[in-house]
Coordinates of C-alpha atoms in Angstrom, one line a residue:
Chain O
X1 CA -30.7 -4.3 -11.2
X2 CA -27.7 -3.3 -9.1
X3 CA -24.9 -1.2 -10.5
X4 CA -22.5 -4.1 -10.1
X5 CA -24.6 -6.4 -12.2
X6 CA -24.9 -3.6 -14.7
X7 CA -21.1 -3.4 -14.8
X8 CA -20.6 -7.1 -15.1
X9 CA -23.0 -7.9 -17.8
X10 CA -23.2 -11.5 -19.0
X11 CA -21.3 -10.7 -22.2
X12 CA -18.4 -9.4 -20.0
X13 CA -18.5 -12.4 -17.7
X14 CA -18.6 -14.7 -20.6
X15 CA -15.6 -13.1 -22.3
X16 CA -13.7 -13.0 -19.0
X17 CA -14.2 -16.7 -18.5
X18 CA -13.6 -17.7 -22.1
X19 CA -11.7 -15.0 -23.9
X20 CA -11.7 -15.1 -27.7
X21 CA -8.5 -14.8 -29.8
X22 CA -6.4 -15.5 -26.8
X23 CA -2.7 -16.3 -27.6
X24 CA 0.1 -15.1 -29.8
X25 CA 0.7 -14.5 -33.4
X26 CA 3.9 -15.9 -34.7
X27 CA 5.5 -15.2 -38.1
X28 CA 7.2 -12.4 -39.9
X29 CA 4.1 -10.2 -40.5
X30 CA 3.0 -10.1 -36.9
X31 CA 3.6 -7.1 -34.8
X32 CA 2.9 -6.6 -31.2
X33 CA 2.9 -4.1 -28.3
X34 CA 2.8 -4.5 -24.6
X35 CA 0.5 -2.5 -22.3
X36 CA 0.8 -2.1 -18.6
X37 CA -1.2 -0.3 -16.0
X38 CA 1.3 0.4 -13.2
X39 CA -1.5 1.4 -10.8
X40 CA -3.0 -2.1 -10.7
X41 CA -0.4 -4.3 -12.3
X42 CA -2.6 -5.3 -15.3
X43 CA -0.6 -6.4 -18.3
X44 CA -1.7 -7.1 -21.8
X45 CA 0.1 -7.9 -25.1
X46 CA -1.7 -7.4 -28.4
X47 CA -0.5 -9.1 -31.6
X48 CA -1.6 -7.8 -35.0
X49 CA -1.2 -9.0 -38.5
X50 CA -2.1 -6.5 -41.3
X51 CA -2.8 -7.3 -44.9
X52 CA -2.6 -3.9 -46.6
X53 CA -4.5 -1.7 -44.3
X54 CA -6.8 -4.4 -43.1
X55 CA -6.4 -6.2 -39.7
X56 CA -6.1 -9.8 -40.9
X57 CA -5.6 -11.3 -37.5
X58 CA -5.4 -10.1 -33.9
X59 CA -4.6 -11.9 -30.6
X60 CA -3.9 -11.0 -27.0
X61 CA -2.4 -12.3 -23.9
X62 CA -2.2 -10.9 -20.4
X63 CA -3.5 -10.8 -16.9
X64 CA -6.0 -8.5 -15.4
X65 CA -9.4 -8.0 -14.1
X66 CA -12.6 -9.2 -15.8
X67 CA -13.2 -5.7 -17.3
X68 CA -9.7 -5.6 -18.9
X69 CA -9.8 -9.2 -20.0
X70 CA -13.3 -9.0 -21.5
X71 CA -12.5 -5.7 -23.1
X72 CA -9.4 -7.2 -24.8
X73 CA -11.4 -10.2 -26.0
X74 CA -14.3 -8.1 -27.4
X75 CA -11.8 -5.7 -29.0
X76 CA -10.2 -8.5 -31.0
X77 CA -13.6 -9.6 -32.2
X78 CA -14.6 -6.0 -33.1
X79 CA -11.4 -5.1 -35.1
X80 CA -10.8 -8.3 -37.0
X81 CA -11.3 -7.6 -40.7
X82 CA -11.6 -3.9 -40.2
X83 CA -9.4 -1.3 -42.0
X84 CA -6.9 0.8 -39.9
X85 CA -9.2 3.9 -40.3
X86 CA -12.2 1.9 -39.1
X87 CA -10.3 0.5 -36.1
X88 CA -9.1 4.0 -35.1
X89 CA -12.7 5.3 -35.3
X90 CA -13.9 2.4 -33.2
X91 CA -11.3 3.1 -30.6
X92 CA -12.2 6.8 -30.5
X93 CA -15.9 5.9 -30.1
X94 CA -15.2 3.2 -27.5
X95 CA -13.1 5.7 -25.5
X96 CA -16.1 8.1 -25.6
X97 CA -18.3 5.3 -24.4
X98 CA -16.3 4.3 -21.4
X99 CA -15.5 7.8 -20.3
X100 CA -19.2 8.7 -20.4
X101 CA -19.1 11.1 -23.4
X102 CA -22.2 9.9 -25.2
X103 CA -22.7 10.8 -28.8
X104 CA -24.3 9.5 -31.9
X105 CA -21.1 7.6 -32.6
X106 CA -21.0 5.9 -29.2
X107 CA -24.7 5.0 -29.7
X108 CA -23.8 3.4 -33.1
X109 CA -21.1 1.1 -31.6
X110 CA -21.9 -2.6 -31.9
X111 CA -24.0 -4.0 -29.1
X112 CA -21.1 -6.2 -27.9
X113 CA -19.1 -3.0 -27.2
X114 CA -22.1 -1.2 -25.7
X115 CA -21.9 -3.5 -22.7
X116 CA -19.0 -1.4 -21.4
X117 CA -21.1 1.8 -21.2
X118 CA -21.5 1.3 -17.4
X119 CA -17.8 1.4 -16.9
X120 CA -18.2 5.2 -17.1
X121 CA -19.9 5.0 -13.6
X122 CA -16.7 3.5 -12.2
X123 CA -14.0 6.0 -13.0
X124 CA -11.2 3.8 -11.5
X125 CA -12.1 1.1 -14.0
X126 CA -11.9 3.2 -17.2
X127 CA -8.2 2.3 -17.6
X128 CA -9.1 -1.4 -17.3
X129 CA -11.5 -1.1 -20.2
X130 CA -9.2 0.9 -22.4
X131 CA -5.9 -0.7 -21.8
X132 CA -6.1 -3.3 -24.6
X133 CA -7.3 -0.6 -27.0
X134 CA -4.4 1.7 -26.2
X135 CA -2.0 -1.3 -26.6
X136 CA -3.5 -2.2 -30.0
X137 CA -3.2 1.4 -31.1
X138 CA 0.4 1.3 -30.1
X139 CA 1.0 -1.8 -32.2
X140 CA -0.8 -0.2 -35.1
X141 CA 1.2 3.0 -34.9
X142 CA 4.6 1.4 -34.6
X143 CA 5.3 0.6 -38.2
X144 CA 8.6 -0.9 -37.2
X145 CA 7.1 -3.2 -34.7
X146 CA 8.3 -6.7 -35.5
X147 CA 7.5 -9.7 -33.4
X148 CA 10.8 -9.4 -31.6
X149 CA 10.4 -5.8 -30.4
X150 CA 8.6 -5.0 -27.2
X151 CA 6.9 -1.6 -26.8
X152 CA 6.1 -0.7 -23.2
X153 CA 3.2 1.6 -22.5
X154 CA 2.9 3.3 -19.2
Chain I
X1 CA 2.0 -2.8 31.5
X2 CA 3.1 -2.5 27.9
X3 CA 2.0 -5.2 25.5
X4 CA 4.5 -5.0 22.8
X5 CA 4.2 -5.8 19.1
X6 CA 6.3 -8.8 19.7
X7 CA 6.3 -12.4 18.6
X8 CA 5.2 -13.7 22.0
X9 CA 2.4 -11.3 22.9
X10 CA 0.5 -11.4 19.6
X11 CA 0.9 -15.2 19.3
X12 CA -0.6 -15.4 22.8
X13 CA -3.5 -13.2 21.8
X14 CA -4.2 -15.3 18.7
X15 CA -4.1 -18.5 20.7
X16 CA -6.3 -17.3 23.4
X17 CA -9.4 -17.6 21.2
X18 CA -11.4 -20.0 23.2
X19 CA -13.9 -17.4 24.5
X20 CA -14.7 -16.0 21.0
X21 CA -18.2 -16.6 19.8
X22 CA -18.7 -18.5 16.5
X23 CA -18.8 -16.1 13.5
X24 CA -22.5 -16.6 12.9
X25 CA -23.3 -15.1 16.3
X26 CA -23.0 -11.4 15.4
X27 CA -22.0 -9.5 18.5
X28 CA -20.2 -6.3 19.0
X29 CA -16.6 -6.9 19.8
X30 CA -15.7 -6.0 23.4
X31 CA -13.5 -3.0 22.4
X32 CA -16.0 -0.2 21.9
X33 CA -14.4 2.8 20.4
X34 CA -16.3 2.9 17.1
X35 CA -18.6 5.8 18.3
X36 CA -15.5 8.0 18.5
X37 CA -15.0 7.8 14.7
X38 CA -17.5 10.2 13.0
X39 CA -16.9 8.5 9.6
X40 CA -19.1 5.7 10.7
X41 CA -22.0 8.0 11.6
X42 CA -21.7 9.8 8.3
X43 CA -21.4 6.5 6.4
X44 CA -23.5 4.1 8.5
X45 CA -23.1 1.3 6.0
X46 CA -19.3 1.6 5.7
X47 CA -17.4 -1.5 6.4
X48 CA -13.9 -0.1 6.5
X49 CA -11.3 -2.8 6.0
X50 CA -8.4 -0.7 4.6
X51 CA -6.8 0.6 7.8
X52 CA -3.4 -0.7 6.6
X53 CA -3.7 2.0 3.9
X54 CA -4.9 4.7 6.2
X55 CA -6.8 4.6 9.5
X56 CA -9.9 6.5 10.2
X57 CA -9.7 9.5 12.6
X58 CA -11.3 9.8 16.0
X59 CA -13.2 13.0 16.7
X60 CA -10.7 14.2 19.2
X61 CA -7.9 14.2 16.6
X62 CA -10.1 16.2 14.1
X63 CA -11.1 18.6 16.9
X64 CA -7.4 19.0 18.0
X65 CA -6.5 20.1 14.4
X66 CA -9.3 22.6 14.3
X67 CA -8.6 23.9 17.8
X68 CA -5.0 24.5 16.9
X69 CA -5.9 26.5 13.8
X70 CA -8.7 28.3 15.5
X71 CA -7.0 29.5 18.7
X72 CA -3.3 28.5 18.8
X73 CA -1.9 29.1 15.3
X74 CA 1.4 30.9 14.9
X75 CA 4.7 30.0 13.4
X76 CA 7.1 28.3 15.8
X77 CA 10.6 29.0 17.1
X78 CA 11.3 32.6 16.0
X79 CA 8.4 34.5 17.4
X80 CA 8.9 36.7 20.4
X81 CA 5.2 37.0 21.1
X82 CA 3.2 34.8 23.4
X83 CA 1.2 33.0 20.7
X84 CA 4.3 31.9 18.9
X85 CA 6.0 30.8 22.1
X86 CA 2.9 28.8 23.1
X87 CA 2.7 27.2 19.6
X88 CA 6.4 26.3 20.0
X89 CA 5.8 24.7 23.4
X90 CA 2.9 22.7 22.0
X91 CA 4.9 21.5 19.1
X92 CA 7.8 20.5 21.5
X93 CA 5.4 18.6 23.7
X94 CA 4.1 16.7 20.7
X95 CA 7.7 15.6 20.1
X96 CA 8.0 14.5 23.7
X97 CA 4.7 12.6 23.4
X98 CA 6.0 10.7 20.4
X99 CA 9.3 10.0 22.1
X100 CA 7.5 8.6 25.1
X101 CA 5.1 6.5 22.9
X102 CA 7.9 4.7 21.1
X103 CA 10.3 4.5 24.1
X104 CA 12.9 6.8 22.8
X105 CA 15.5 7.9 25.3
X106 CA 15.1 11.6 24.4
X107 CA 12.6 13.8 22.6
X108 CA 15.4 15.0 20.4
X109 CA 15.7 11.6 18.9
X110 CA 12.3 12.2 17.2
X111 CA 12.4 14.1 13.9
X112 CA 9.1 15.1 12.3
X113 CA 8.7 14.3 8.6
X114 CA 5.9 14.0 6.1
X115 CA 5.6 10.3 6.7
X116 CA 7.4 6.9 6.6
X117 CA 8.5 7.4 3.1
X118 CA 10.2 10.7 3.8
X119 CA 11.7 9.4 7.0
X120 CA 13.4 6.5 5.1
X121 CA 14.5 8.8 2.3
X122 CA 16.0 11.1 4.9
X123 CA 18.2 8.3 6.3
X124 CA 19.1 7.0 2.8
X125 CA 20.2 10.5 1.6
X126 CA 21.8 11.9 4.8
X127 CA 23.3 8.8 6.5
X128 CA 23.5 6.8 3.3
X129 CA 25.4 9.2 1.1
X130 CA 27.9 10.1 3.8
X131 CA 28.6 6.6 5.0
X132 CA 27.9 4.1 2.2
X133 CA 30.8 3.3 -0.1
X134 CA 31.3 1.2 -3.3
X135 CA 31.1 -2.5 -2.4
X136 CA 29.2 -1.9 0.8
X137 CA 26.0 -3.9 1.2
X138 CA 22.5 -3.0 2.2
X139 CA 20.1 -5.8 3.1
X140 CA 16.4 -5.5 2.5
X141 CA 13.7 -8.2 2.7
X142 CA 11.5 -9.6 0.0
X143 CA 8.4 -8.4 1.9
X144 CA 9.4 -4.7 2.0
X145 CA 6.9 -2.0 0.9
X146 CA 8.5 -0.1 -2.1
X147 CA 9.1 2.8 0.4
X148 CA 11.7 0.7 2.2
X149 CA 13.2 -0.8 -1.0
X150 CA 13.4 2.0 -3.6
X151 CA 15.4 4.5 -1.5
X152 CA 18.0 1.8 -0.8
X153 CA 18.1 0.7 -4.5
X154 CA 18.6 4.4 -5.4
X155 CA 21.3 4.7 -2.8
X156 CA 23.1 1.6 -4.0
X157 CA 22.9 2.9 -7.6
X158 CA 24.4 6.2 -6.7
X159 CA 27.1 5.0 -4.3
X160 CA 28.2 1.7 -6.0
X161 CA 26.9 -0.3 -3.0
X162 CA 25.1 -3.6 -3.5
X163 CA 21.5 -4.3 -2.5
X164 CA 20.8 -7.8 -1.0
X165 CA 17.5 -9.3 -0.4
X166 CA 16.5 -11.7 2.4
X167 CA 13.9 -14.0 1.1
X168 CA 10.4 -14.9 2.4
X169 CA 9.2 -18.4 3.0
X170 CA 6.0 -19.9 1.6
X171 CA 4.3 -19.2 4.9
X172 CA 5.2 -15.6 4.5
X173 CA 7.9 -15.4 7.2
X174 CA 11.3 -14.0 6.9
X175 CA 13.9 -16.7 6.1
X176 CA 16.1 -16.0 9.1
X177 CA 18.8 -18.5 8.2
X178 CA 19.2 -16.7 4.9
X179 CA 19.2 -13.4 6.7
X180 CA 22.0 -14.6 9.0
X181 CA 24.0 -15.5 5.9
X182 CA 23.4 -12.2 4.1
X183 CA 24.5 -10.0 7.0
X184 CA 28.3 -9.9 6.8
X185 CA 31.0 -7.4 7.7
X186 CA 30.3 -5.7 4.4
X187 CA 26.7 -4.9 5.5
X188 CA 26.2 -1.3 6.4
X189 CA 22.4 -1.4 7.0
X190 CA 19.5 -3.8 7.3
X191 CA 16.2 -2.3 6.3
X192 CA 13.3 -4.4 7.5
X193 CA 9.6 -3.9 8.0
X194 CA 8.2 -4.5 11.5
X195 CA 4.9 -5.7 10.2
X196 CA 4.2 -6.7 6.6
X197 CA 1.5 -4.5 4.9
X198 CA 0.6 -7.5 2.7
X199 CA 1.0 -10.6 4.9
X200 CA 0.5 -9.2 8.3
X201 CA 3.7 -11.0 9.4
X202 CA 5.4 -9.6 12.4
X203 CA 9.1 -9.9 12.0
X204 CA 11.6 -10.9 14.7
X205 CA 13.2 -7.4 14.8
X206 CA 15.1 -8.0 18.0
X207 CA 16.9 -11.0 16.5
X208 CA 17.7 -9.0 13.4
X209 CA 19.1 -6.1 15.3
X210 CA 21.3 -8.5 17.3
X211 CA 22.5 -10.1 14.1
X212 CA 23.2 -6.8 12.4
X213 CA 24.9 -5.2 15.3
X214 CA 27.2 -8.2 15.8
X215 CA 28.3 -7.6 12.2
X216 CA 28.7 -3.9 12.7
X217 CA 25.6 -2.9 10.6
X218 CA 22.8 -0.6 11.5
X219 CA 19.1 -1.5 11.4
X220 CA 16.2 0.7 10.1
X221 CA 12.8 -0.5 11.0
X222 CA 9.7 0.4 8.9
X223 CA 7.1 0.8 11.5
X224 CA 4.4 2.2 9.3
X225 CA 2.1 -0.8 10.0
X226 CA 3.2 -1.8 13.5
X227 CA 2.6 1.4 15.5
X228 CA -1.1 1.1 15.4
X229 CA -1.2 -2.5 16.4
X230 CA 0.4 -2.6 19.8
X231 CA 3.1 -0.8 21.8
X232 CA 6.4 -0.2 20.2
X233 CA 9.6 0.2 22.2
X234 CA 12.5 1.2 20.0
X235 CA 15.0 0.4 22.7
X236 CA 13.5 -3.1 23.2
X237 CA 13.7 -3.6 19.5
X238 CA 17.3 -2.3 19.6
X239 CA 16.9 -0.6 16.2
X240 CA 19.0 2.4 15.1
X241 CA 16.2 4.0 13.1
X242 CA 12.4 3.6 13.2
X243 CA 10.1 5.3 10.7
X244 CA 6.3 5.7 10.8
X245 CA 3.4 7.8 9.6
X246 CA 0.8 9.6 11.5
X247 CA -2.1 8.8 9.2
X248 CA -2.0 5.0 9.9
X249 CA -2.0 5.8 13.6
X250 CA -5.4 7.7 13.7
X251 CA -3.5 11.0 13.0
X252 CA -3.4 13.3 10.1
X253 CA -1.8 12.8 6.7
X254 CA 1.4 14.7 6.0
X255 CA 3.0 14.1 9.4
X256 CA 5.4 11.3 10.2
X257 CA 8.3 10.4 12.4
X258 CA 11.9 9.3 12.1
X259 CA 13.4 8.0 15.3
X260 CA 17.2 7.9 15.3
X261 CA 19.7 7.1 18.0
X262 CA 21.1 10.4 19.2
X263 CA 24.7 9.7 18.4
X264 CA 23.8 8.8 14.9
X265 CA 21.7 11.8 14.3
X266 CA 24.5 14.1 15.6
X267 CA 26.9 12.7 13.1
X268 CA 24.6 12.8 10.1
X269 CA 24.7 15.8 7.7
X270 CA 21.6 17.8 7.1
X271 CA 19.3 16.6 4.4
X272 CA 17.3 19.6 3.2
X273 CA 18.6 23.1 3.5
X274 CA 16.5 26.1 4.5
X275 CA 15.1 28.0 7.4
X276 CA 15.1 26.6 10.9
X277 CA 18.0 24.1 10.3
X278 CA 20.9 26.5 10.6
X279 CA 23.1 27.9 13.3
X280 CA 24.7 30.8 11.3
X281 CA 24.7 31.6 7.6
X282 CA 27.4 33.6 6.0
X283 CA 29.1 33.6 2.6
X284 CA 32.1 31.8 3.9
X285 CA 30.3 29.1 5.7
X286 CA 27.2 27.7 7.5
X287 CA 26.8 26.0 10.8
X288 CA 23.9 23.7 11.4
X289 CA 21.3 23.8 14.1
X290 CA 21.2 21.1 16.8
X291 CA 19.3 17.8 16.3
X292 CA 16.4 17.5 15.6
X293 CA 16.1 21.0 14.1
X294 CA 19.0 20.2 11.7
X295 CA 16.6 17.8 9.9
X296 CA 13.5 20.0 9.9
X297 CA 14.1 22.7 7.3
X298 CA 11.3 25.1 6.7
X299 CA 8.1 25.5 8.7
X300 CA 7.1 22.0 9.9
X301 CA 3.5 20.6 9.9
X302 CA 2.9 22.1 13.4
X303 CA -0.9 21.5 13.6
X304 CA -0.4 17.9 12.3
X305 CA 2.3 17.1 14.8
X306 CA 0.0 18.4 17.6
X307 CA -2.9 16.3 16.2
X308 CA -0.5 13.3 16.0
X309 CA 0.1 13.7 19.7
X310 CA -3.7 13.7 20.2
X311 CA -3.9 10.5 18.2
X312 CA -1.2 8.9 20.5
X313 CA -3.3 10.0 23.5
X314 CA -6.3 8.2 21.9
X315 CA -4.2 5.0 21.4
X316 CA -3.0 5.2 25.0
X317 CA -6.5 5.7 26.2
X318 CA -7.6 2.5 24.5
X319 CA -4.4 0.7 25.6
X320 CA -2.0 -1.5 23.7
X321 CA -3.1 -4.7 25.3
X322 CA -6.8 -4.1 24.5
X323 CA -5.9 -3.3 20.9
X324 CA -3.8 -6.5 20.5
X325 CA -6.6 -8.6 22.0
X326 CA -9.3 -7.1 19.9
X327 CA -7.4 -7.4 16.7
X328 CA -6.2 -10.9 17.4
X329 CA -9.9 -11.9 17.8
X330 CA -10.9 -10.2 14.5
X331 CA -7.9 -11.9 12.8
X332 CA -8.9 -15.3 14.1
X333 CA -12.5 -14.8 13.1
X334 CA -11.6 -13.6 9.6
X335 CA -9.1 -16.4 9.1
X336 CA -11.8 -18.9 10.0
X337 CA -14.6 -17.2 8.0
X338 CA -12.5 -16.7 4.8
X339 CA -10.8 -20.2 4.9
X340 CA -14.3 -21.8 4.9
X341 CA -15.1 -20.2 1.5
X342 CA -14.2 -22.5 -1.4
X343 CA -11.6 -20.9 -3.8
X344 CA -10.2 -18.5 -1.2
X345 CA -6.4 -18.8 -0.8
X346 CA -4.9 -16.9 2.1
X347 CA -1.5 -15.5 1.3
X348 CA 0.8 -15.5 4.3
X349 CA 0.1 -17.8 7.2
X350 CA 2.9 -16.7 9.5
X351 CA 2.8 -17.9 13.1
X352 CA 3.1 -14.3 14.3
X353 CA 0.7 -12.1 12.5
X354 CA -1.3 -8.9 12.9
X355 CA -4.8 -8.2 11.6
X356 CA -3.9 -7.9 7.9
X357 CA -5.2 -10.6 5.6
X358 CA -4.2 -11.0 1.9
X359 CA -6.1 -13.4 -0.2
X360 CA -7.1 -14.4 -3.6
X361 CA -10.4 -15.9 -4.8
X362 CA -10.2 -18.4 -7.6
X363 CA -11.7 -17.1 -10.9
X364 CA -12.2 -13.6 -9.6
X365 CA -9.6 -10.9 -10.0
X366 CA -9.0 -8.8 -6.8
X367 CA -10.1 -5.6 -8.6
X368 CA -13.4 -7.2 -9.5
X369 CA -13.8 -8.5 -6.0
X370 CA -13.1 -5.0 -4.7
X371 CA -15.8 -3.5 -7.0
X372 CA -18.4 -6.1 -5.9
X373 CA -17.5 -5.5 -2.2
X374 CA -17.7 -1.8 -2.7
X375 CA -21.3 -2.0 -3.7
X376 CA -22.0 -3.5 -0.2
X377 CA -20.1 -0.6 1.4
X378 CA -17.1 -2.8 2.1
X379 CA -13.7 -1.1 1.5
X380 CA -10.8 -3.4 0.9
X381 CA -7.6 -2.9 -1.1
X382 CA -6.8 -4.8 -4.3
X383 CA -3.5 -4.7 -6.1
X384 CA 0.2 -5.2 -5.6
X385 CA 0.2 -3.2 -2.3
X386 CA 3.4 -1.4 -3.3
X387 CA 5.2 -4.7 -2.7
X388 CA 6.0 -6.1 -6.2
X389 CA 9.0 -8.2 -5.1
X390 CA 6.7 -10.0 -2.7
X391 CA 3.9 -10.4 -5.2
X392 CA 6.5 -12.0 -7.6
X393 CA 7.6 -14.3 -4.8
X394 CA 4.1 -15.7 -4.6
X395 CA 3.6 -15.7 -8.4
X396 CA 0.7 -13.2 -8.1
X397 CA 0.0 -9.9 -9.9
X398 CA -2.4 -8.8 -7.2
X399 CA -4.2 -9.8 -4.1
X400 CA -7.2 -8.6 -2.2
X401 CA -6.4 -7.3 1.3
X402 CA -8.6 -6.7 4.3
X403 CA -7.0 -5.0 7.3
X404 CA -8.7 -4.6 10.7
X405 CA -8.4 -1.9 13.3
X406 CA -9.8 -0.9 16.7
X407 CA -13.1 0.2 15.2
X408 CA -13.9 -3.0 13.3
X409 CA -16.3 -5.6 14.6
X410 CA -17.2 -9.3 14.1
X411 CA -20.1 -7.9 12.0
X412 CA -17.5 -6.5 9.6
X413 CA -15.9 -9.9 9.3
X414 CA -19.2 -11.5 8.5
X415 CA -20.0 -8.7 5.9
X416 CA -16.7 -9.4 4.2
X417 CA -17.4 -13.2 4.1
X418 CA -20.9 -12.6 2.6
X419 CA -19.4 -10.2 0.1
X420 CA -16.8 -12.7 -1.1
X421 CA -19.5 -15.3 -1.4
X422 CA -21.6 -13.0 -3.5
X423 CA -18.6 -12.2 -5.8
X424 CA -18.0 -15.9 -6.1
X425 CA -21.5 -16.5 -7.2
X426 CA -21.5 -13.6 -9.7
X427 CA -18.4 -14.8 -11.5
X428 CA -19.1 -18.6 -11.3

């Protein structure tokens, strides 16, 4: 198997073609943040709706490569219904996975996130895989984030 | 005979395609300089299609750098010893070689800089800040690289001048009637690229300089892309400033050129202060060195300038006409090969074009395409190419770009075609 087909696993190709939770969240409770990779021009906006400390709903919109699109899509699937603490742990472990810092925690990530392990072999693509996660974290951290505010991330 | 980077010559080259073999017949292109580039011996599978970002270096340029450092190295200008005097003479002869290469009237019209970006910033800060006043206008084009846009926007912001933009047509050509309307007596300068780094479009610079000069404005030409693709003559172009980089012209990084008309350079204040650019220094006043030293504060990139002159000697040994013919053939082959792939959209189809092709592939992001191609050893560029206004014009966030140079072959075109087809299959 070539390294490119290891990078572009079928799960990634599938989520690139048909991203889940694509779109916006309207309404008072929704918060969002914008992420941007100035090097390649990729853009993503992540919407979150919390109920207590649980992610009740999450959506994303944006344009970017297959890695960034699939990563955003799979992230929404992974964090929906999780507590903030669980989401933050997932992010930390996912970051370890795509930067090649293997640990018990990265091994324990759900299989649908494990498909990004090979990104570590493509250093220029690490940002693609982590952009949506950084943006989601930004939306989580900004307690004042209302639907009308835009938070840029560089 | 010089074959200039002009509308007529390149168009002629592109049209004279009747003798070209069909793309499936893989032959070595008739220009045979590839063996002079050691990178292809060290990386036998490399298909290098990113010369618009930086060119590869012929052995003689690499050797020249090493030879200078090994046996000729000394600081220039102030040394009373022979080695310094010889280094100074070598540096001066590099300046003369550049002047000859671009058709400058005098060697002193050539200022060595770090590259195109620094050359343009020099003009924006020295000429711009001393001449441009509130309400004055600077005209750029929609196809400018950020390096010929941002310095002018910064200048406009700091002086109260207004930045105007000449639009680009759907074919990727400059809208010359809009340009004619934009250039008015308020215009101080038109900043235009000679050859678009995204579209490959060759702009009608002579028409622009005539237009601008009639309105009393100056013209700065960004020649970063054009110098490597056929002879440039700054006096034929009629421009006031011309900027380019050594590293896109088979020379080293960190060396570039600003050409300026002598009378303009004489009047411009120094840009950076330091050693080498002064006449006398005293507490009650400073006098400046003569042009070009006035603009070369500090120890310049002596070895790089000398190696740039070697790169120019390489270009002259190949010949501008041979380069134009070779690249027009590759452009024609690539246009034909890529157009035949379903889902490929070529961005920029100007009548007068050099060997730079931007394209998108339906359903495949340019970065993913770049990664798939890389596995086959094919190096292309993917992204906004430091030309975001142009990307916006075409409603794109990114394109893939293949650029061809003297060392590329029809085999490289075929490799690119197959790589794109593979990516298309992978993402289908």
